[in-house]
PDB file of C-alpha atoms in Angstrom:
ATOM      1  CA  MET A   1       0.280  -0.008   0.335  1.00 47.00           C
ATOM      2  CA  THR A   2       2.994   2.299   0.405  1.00 48.00           C
ATOM      3  CA  GLU A   3       4.859   3.250  -1.766  1.00 47.00           C
ATOM      4  CA  ALA A   4       8.404   3.400  -2.533  1.00 39.00           C
ATOM      5  CA  GLY A   5      10.661   6.734  -2.208  1.00 41.00           C
ATOM      6  CA  ASP A   6       7.290   8.297  -0.308  1.00 45.00           C
ATOM      7  CA  GLY A   7       9.221   9.838   1.558  1.00 48.00           C
ATOM      8  CA  ILE A   8       8.137   6.805   4.762  1.00 51.00           C
ATOM      9  CA  GLU A   9      11.067   3.234   3.990  1.00 52.00           C
ATOM     10  CA  ALA A  10       9.472  -0.147   4.527  1.00 53.00           C
ATOM     11  CA  ALA A  11      11.307  -2.960   5.773  1.00 51.00           C
ATOM     12  CA  GLU A  12      12.722  -5.854   4.323  1.00 61.00           C
ATOM     13  CA  GLU A  13      12.710  -8.504   6.705  1.00 73.00           C
ATOM     14  CA  ILE A  14      11.775  -8.306  10.690  1.00 80.00           C
ATOM     15  CA  PRO A  15      15.339  -7.170  12.055  1.00 85.00           C
ATOM     16  CA  ASP A  16      15.842  -8.611  15.742  1.00 88.00           C
ATOM     17  CA  GLY A  17      15.105  -5.119  17.490  1.00 90.00           C
ATOM     18  CA  VAL A  18      11.855  -4.770  15.543  1.00 92.00           C
ATOM     19  CA  ALA A  19      11.469  -8.927  16.576  1.00 92.00           C
ATOM     20  CA  LEU A  20      12.126  -7.948  20.223  1.00 94.00           C
ATOM     21  CA  VAL A  21       9.517  -5.034  20.600  1.00 95.00           C
ATOM     22  CA  ARG A  22       7.078  -6.554  17.828  1.00 94.00           C
ATOM     23  CA  PRO A  23       5.033  -9.454  20.491  1.00 95.00           C
ATOM     24  CA  ARG A  24       4.059  -5.996  22.652  1.00 96.00           C
ATOM     25  CA  VAL A  25       2.839  -4.064  20.267  1.00 96.00           C
ATOM     26  CA  GLU A  26       0.832  -6.477  18.213  1.00 96.00           C
ATOM     27  CA  ALA A  27      -1.011  -7.211  22.166  1.00 96.00           C
ATOM     28  CA  VAL A  28      -1.190  -3.354  22.603  1.00 97.00           C
ATOM     29  CA  LEU A  29      -2.445  -2.464  19.088  1.00 95.00           C
ATOM     30  CA  CYS A  30      -4.965  -6.416  20.195  1.00 96.00           C
ATOM     31  CA  GLU A  31      -6.677  -4.555  22.622  1.00 96.00           C
ATOM     32  CA  TYR A  32      -6.908  -1.271  20.984  1.00 96.00           C
ATOM     33  CA  LEU A  33      -8.694  -1.953  17.970  1.00 95.00           C
ATOM     34  CA  GLY A  34     -10.824  -4.646  19.989  1.00 94.00           C
ATOM     35  CA  LEU A  35      -9.155  -7.846  18.239  1.00 94.00           C
ATOM     36  CA  PRO A  36      -9.255 -11.646  20.290  1.00 95.00           C
ATOM     37  CA  ASP A  37      -5.460 -12.388  19.246  1.00 94.00           C
ATOM     38  CA  PRO A  38      -2.281 -10.855  17.371  1.00 93.00           C
ATOM     39  CA  GLU A  39      -3.310 -13.577  14.671  1.00 92.00           C
ATOM     40  CA  SER A  40      -6.231 -10.548  13.664  1.00 92.00           C
ATOM     41  CA  LEU A  41      -3.945  -7.996  12.286  1.00 93.00           C
ATOM     42  CA  LEU A  42      -3.767  -7.565   8.420  1.00 90.00           C
ATOM     43  CA  TRP A  43      -0.382  -6.479   8.012  1.00 90.00           C
ATOM     44  CA  ASP A  44       0.256  -5.596   4.594  1.00 90.00           C
ATOM     45  CA  GLY A  45       2.985  -6.438   2.566  1.00 88.00           C
ATOM     46  CA  ASP A  46       5.162  -3.480   3.616  1.00 88.00           C
ATOM     47  CA  GLY A  47       5.210  -4.852   6.967  1.00 88.00           C
ATOM     48  CA  ASP A  48       2.222  -2.223   8.066  1.00 94.00           C
ATOM     49  CA  ILE A  49      -0.798  -2.372   9.708  1.00 95.00           C
ATOM     50  CA  PRO A  50      -3.467  -0.601   7.248  1.00 94.00           C
ATOM     51  CA  ILE A  51      -6.513   0.473   9.840  1.00 94.00           C
ATOM     52  CA  ARG A  52      -9.347   3.224   8.785  1.00 92.00           C
ATOM     53  CA  TRP A  53     -10.355   6.725  10.377  1.00 92.00           C
ATOM     54  CA  ASP A  54     -13.467   7.613   9.019  1.00 90.00           C
ATOM     55  CA  ASN A  55     -12.458   8.371   5.775  1.00 89.00           C
ATOM     56  CA  ALA A  56      -9.370   8.033   5.868  1.00 93.00           C
ATOM     57  CA  LEU A  57      -6.265   4.969   5.652  1.00 94.00           C
ATOM     58  CA  TYR A  58      -3.741   5.595   8.606  1.00 96.00           C
ATOM     59  CA  PHE A  59      -0.388   2.588   9.224  1.00 96.00           C
ATOM     60  CA  VAL A  60       0.867   1.207  11.312  1.00 97.00           C
ATOM     61  CA  ARG A  61       5.042   0.126  11.309  1.00 96.00           C
ATOM     62  CA  LEU A  62       7.666  -1.182  13.572  1.00 96.00           C
ATOM     63  CA  LEU A  63      11.275   1.004  12.769  1.00 95.00           C
ATOM     64  CA  ASP A  64      14.072  -0.231  13.397  1.00 94.00           C
ATOM     65  CA  ARG A  65      15.715   2.820  15.478  1.00 94.00           C
ATOM     66  CA  ASP A  66      17.938   3.080  18.622  1.00 93.00           C
ATOM     67  CA  PRO A  67      15.185   2.514  20.390  1.00 95.00           C
ATOM     68  CA  VAL A  68      12.271   0.832  18.011  1.00 96.00           C
ATOM     69  CA  LEU A  69       9.265   3.400  17.210  1.00 97.00           C
ATOM     70  CA  VAL A  70       6.026   2.871  17.038  1.00 98.00           C
ATOM     71  CA  ARG A  71       5.302   4.841  13.416  1.00 98.00           C
ATOM     72  CA  VAL A  72       1.444   5.958  12.666  1.00 98.00           C
ATOM     73  CA  PHE A  73       1.237   7.672   9.028  1.00 98.00           C
ATOM     74  CA  ALA A  74      -1.533   8.437   7.310  1.00 98.00           C
ATOM     75  CA  PHE A  75      -1.441   9.750   2.946  1.00 97.00           C
ATOM     76  CA  ILE A  76      -3.439  12.941   2.986  1.00 97.00           C
ATOM     77  CA  LEU A  77      -3.307  13.853  -0.584  1.00 97.00           C
ATOM     78  CA  ARG A  78      -1.417  12.372  -3.662  1.00 97.00           C
ATOM     79  CA  GLU A  79      -0.509  13.388  -6.517  1.00 97.00           C
ATOM     80  CA  ILE A  80       0.293  17.045  -4.986  1.00 97.00           C
ATOM     81  CA  GLU A  81       3.020  19.801  -6.496  1.00 95.00           C
ATOM     82  CA  GLY A  82       4.883  20.949  -4.275  1.00 96.00           C
ATOM     83  CA  SER A  83       4.787  24.781  -4.113  1.00 97.00           C
ATOM     84  CA  PRO A  84       4.903  27.831  -2.074  1.00 98.00           C
ATOM     85  CA  ALA A  85       1.311  28.323  -1.091  1.00 98.00           C
ATOM     86  CA  LEU A  86       1.097  24.618   0.185  1.00 98.00           C
ATOM     87  CA  LEU A  87       4.114  24.408   2.160  1.00 98.00           C
ATOM     88  CA  GLU A  88       2.660  27.436   4.099  1.00 98.00           C
ATOM     89  CA  ALA A  89      -0.304  25.170   4.916  1.00 98.00           C
ATOM     90  CA  LEU A  90       1.651  22.819   5.660  1.00 98.00           C
ATOM     91  CA  ASN A  91       3.104  23.999   7.933  1.00 98.00           C
ATOM     92  CA  SER A  92       0.321  26.573   9.505  1.00 97.00           C
ATOM     93  CA  ILE A  93      -1.062  23.460   9.693  1.00 97.00           C
ATOM     94  CA  ASN A  94       1.538  22.042  11.642  1.00 97.00           C
ATOM     95  CA  ALA A  95       1.614  25.402  13.956  1.00 97.00           C
ATOM     96  CA  ASP A  96      -1.238  24.614  15.518  1.00 95.00           C
ATOM     97  CA  ILE A  97      -1.782  20.576  16.346  1.00 94.00           C
ATOM     98  CA  VAL A  98       0.453  18.532  18.951  1.00 91.00           C
ATOM     99  CA  SER A  99       1.429  15.309  18.607  1.00 93.00           C
ATOM    100  CA  ALA A 100       1.673  14.719  15.341  1.00 97.00           C
ATOM    101  CA  ARG A 101       3.143  16.675  12.340  1.00 97.00           C
ATOM    102  CA  ILE A 102       2.278  17.197   8.475  1.00 98.00           C
ATOM    103  CA  PHE A 103       4.528  17.616   5.521  1.00 98.00           C
ATOM    104  CA  TRP A 104       5.480  17.685   1.417  1.00 98.00           C
ATOM    105  CA  ASN A 105       7.566  15.234   0.687  1.00 97.00           C
ATOM    106  CA  ASP A 106       8.029  13.379  -3.202  1.00 96.00           C
ATOM    107  CA  GLY A 107       4.762  13.998  -5.035  1.00 97.00           C
ATOM    108  CA  SER A 108       2.639  13.375  -0.960  1.00 98.00           C
ATOM    109  CA  VAL A 109       1.172  15.213   1.103  1.00 98.00           C
ATOM    110  CA  ILE A 110       1.503  12.952   4.859  1.00 98.00           C
ATOM    111  CA  ALA A 111       0.292  12.634   8.550  1.00 98.00           C
ATOM    112  CA  ALA A 112       3.138  11.564  10.735  1.00 98.00           C
ATOM    113  CA  THR A 113       4.125  10.419  14.670  1.00 98.00           C
ATOM    114  CA  GLU A 114       5.750   8.083  16.572  1.00 98.00           C
ATOM    115  CA  ILE A 115       5.853   6.684  20.109  1.00 97.00           C
ATOM    116  CA  PRO A 116       9.144   4.473  21.391  1.00 97.00           C
ATOM    117  CA  ALA A 117       8.043   0.502  20.882  1.00 97.00           C
ATOM    118  CA  ALA A 118       9.071  -0.565  23.505  1.00 94.00           C
ATOM    119  CA  SER A 119       7.463   0.705  26.079  1.00 94.00           C
ATOM    120  CA  VAL A 120       4.006   1.882  24.337  1.00 96.00           C
ATOM    121  CA  GLU A 121       0.424   0.750  26.625  1.00 97.00           C
ATOM    122  CA  VAL A 122      -2.781   1.798  24.880  1.00 97.00           C
ATOM    123  CA  GLY A 123      -3.562   4.542  25.399  1.00 97.00           C
ATOM    124  CA  ASP A 124       0.150   6.060  23.746  1.00 96.00           C
ATOM    125  CA  LEU A 125      -0.576   4.548  20.752  1.00 97.00           C
ATOM    126  CA  ALA A 126      -4.542   5.339  20.788  1.00 96.00           C
ATOM    127  CA  HIS A 127      -3.427   8.942  21.136  1.00 97.00           C
ATOM    128  CA  ALA A 128      -0.981   8.334  17.654  1.00 97.00           C
ATOM    129  CA  CYS A 129      -3.672   7.400  16.183  1.00 97.00           C
ATOM    130  CA  TRP A 130      -6.218   9.772  16.788  1.00 96.00           C
ATOM    131  CA  SER A 131      -3.556  11.858  16.403  1.00 97.00           C
ATOM    132  CA  VAL A 132      -2.366  11.108  12.922  1.00 97.00           C
ATOM    133  CA  GLY A 133      -6.562  10.184  11.744  1.00 96.00           C
ATOM    134  CA  SER A 134      -8.414  12.957  12.944  1.00 95.00           C
ATOM    135  CA  LEU A 135      -5.639  15.070  11.035  1.00 96.00           C
ATOM    136  CA  ALA A 136      -6.264  12.881   7.909  1.00 96.00           C
ATOM    137  CA  ALA A 137      -9.845  12.690   7.778  1.00 94.00           C
ATOM    138  CA  TRP A 138      -9.815  16.093   7.974  1.00 95.00           C
ATOM    139  CA  ALA A 139      -7.247  17.653   6.156  1.00 96.00           C
ATOM    140  CA  GLY A 140      -7.666  15.592   2.625  1.00 95.00           C
ATOM    141  CA  THR A 141     -10.629  17.028   1.443  1.00 93.00           C
ATOM    142  CA  GLU A 142      -9.907  20.799   2.900  1.00 95.00           C
ATOM    143  CA  LEU A 143      -5.964  20.746   1.616  1.00 97.00           C
ATOM    144  CA  GLN A 144      -7.691  19.208  -1.805  1.00 97.00           C
ATOM    145  CA  ASN A 145      -9.745  21.727  -1.653  1.00 96.00           C
ATOM    146  CA  ALA A 146      -7.713  24.082  -2.101  1.00 97.00           C
ATOM    147  CA  PHE A 147      -4.127  22.412  -3.468  1.00 97.00           C
ATOM    148  CA  GLY A 148      -5.805  20.135  -5.444  1.00 96.00           C
ATOM    149  CA  GLY A 149      -4.184  16.029  -5.493  1.00 97.00           C
ATOM    150  CA  VAL A 150      -5.847  12.955  -5.236  1.00 96.00           C
ATOM    151  CA  LEU A 151      -6.999  11.798  -2.397  1.00 95.00           C
ATOM    152  CA  PRO A 152      -5.628   8.088  -1.892  1.00 93.00           C
ATOM    153  CA  PRO A 153      -8.676   4.579  -2.045  1.00 90.00           C
ATOM    154  CA  VAL A 154      -9.293   4.505   1.389  1.00 84.00           C
ATOM    155  CA  PRO A 155     -10.370   0.576   0.446  1.00 79.00           C
ATOM    156  CA  GLU A 156     -12.104  -1.783   3.874  1.00 73.00           C
ATOM    157  CA  VAL A 157     -10.251  -2.593   6.295  1.00 65.00           C
ATOM    158  CA  GLU A 158     -10.462  -5.582   9.045  1.00 57.00           C
ATOM    159  CA  SER A 159      -9.625  -2.814  11.768  1.00 61.00           C
ATOM    160  CA  GLU A 160     -10.459   0.533  11.964  1.00 61.00           C
ATOM    161  CA  GLY A 161     -10.132   3.223  14.824  1.00 63.00           C
ATOM    162  CA  THR A 162     -12.922   5.527  16.127  1.00 52.00           C
ATOM    163  CA  SER A 163     -12.654   7.970  18.249  1.00 42.00           C
ATOM    164  CA  GLU A 164     -14.116   5.891  20.934  1.00 44.00           C
ATOM    165  CA  THR A 165     -11.761   3.563  20.760  1.00 42.00           C
ATOM    166  CA  ALA A 166      -8.865   6.712  21.162  1.00 42.00           C
ATOM    167  CA  GLU A 167     -10.105   7.525  24.579  1.00 39.00           C
TER     168      GLU A 167
END
């Protein structure tokens, strides 16, 4: 679902550090999403878990960093030209939000945030998912109306994060 060159790198294989924290993150994701077990999580071919939020789709990914991080991100617009006006609008949005950021990279507008994986709790993950999911749901239409671009398709997925689960 994500693509090379989109500013959000995908792992080709699961590094040791990621493998150590993955069971904890999976358990926290299951609790957050109300799923019975980690086998219920839908991992895509890039190693992401796609989750629907309203009219947007965001992804959860583990990053092999020191420390290992959980990245929550969403493509807000695709096929959009970078321009001073767009960057000014994104900067204005960033000045008024907390817990996430929105940026343009290689023809896409992306929202993202990261949290440490080893100590992640349900509340931390719920907040990260809310900050990216709600930002993507709001900003997509607003930015498309002002600057063009293409809203990414939001296929039906098994996992859905909502404001009711983000307490």
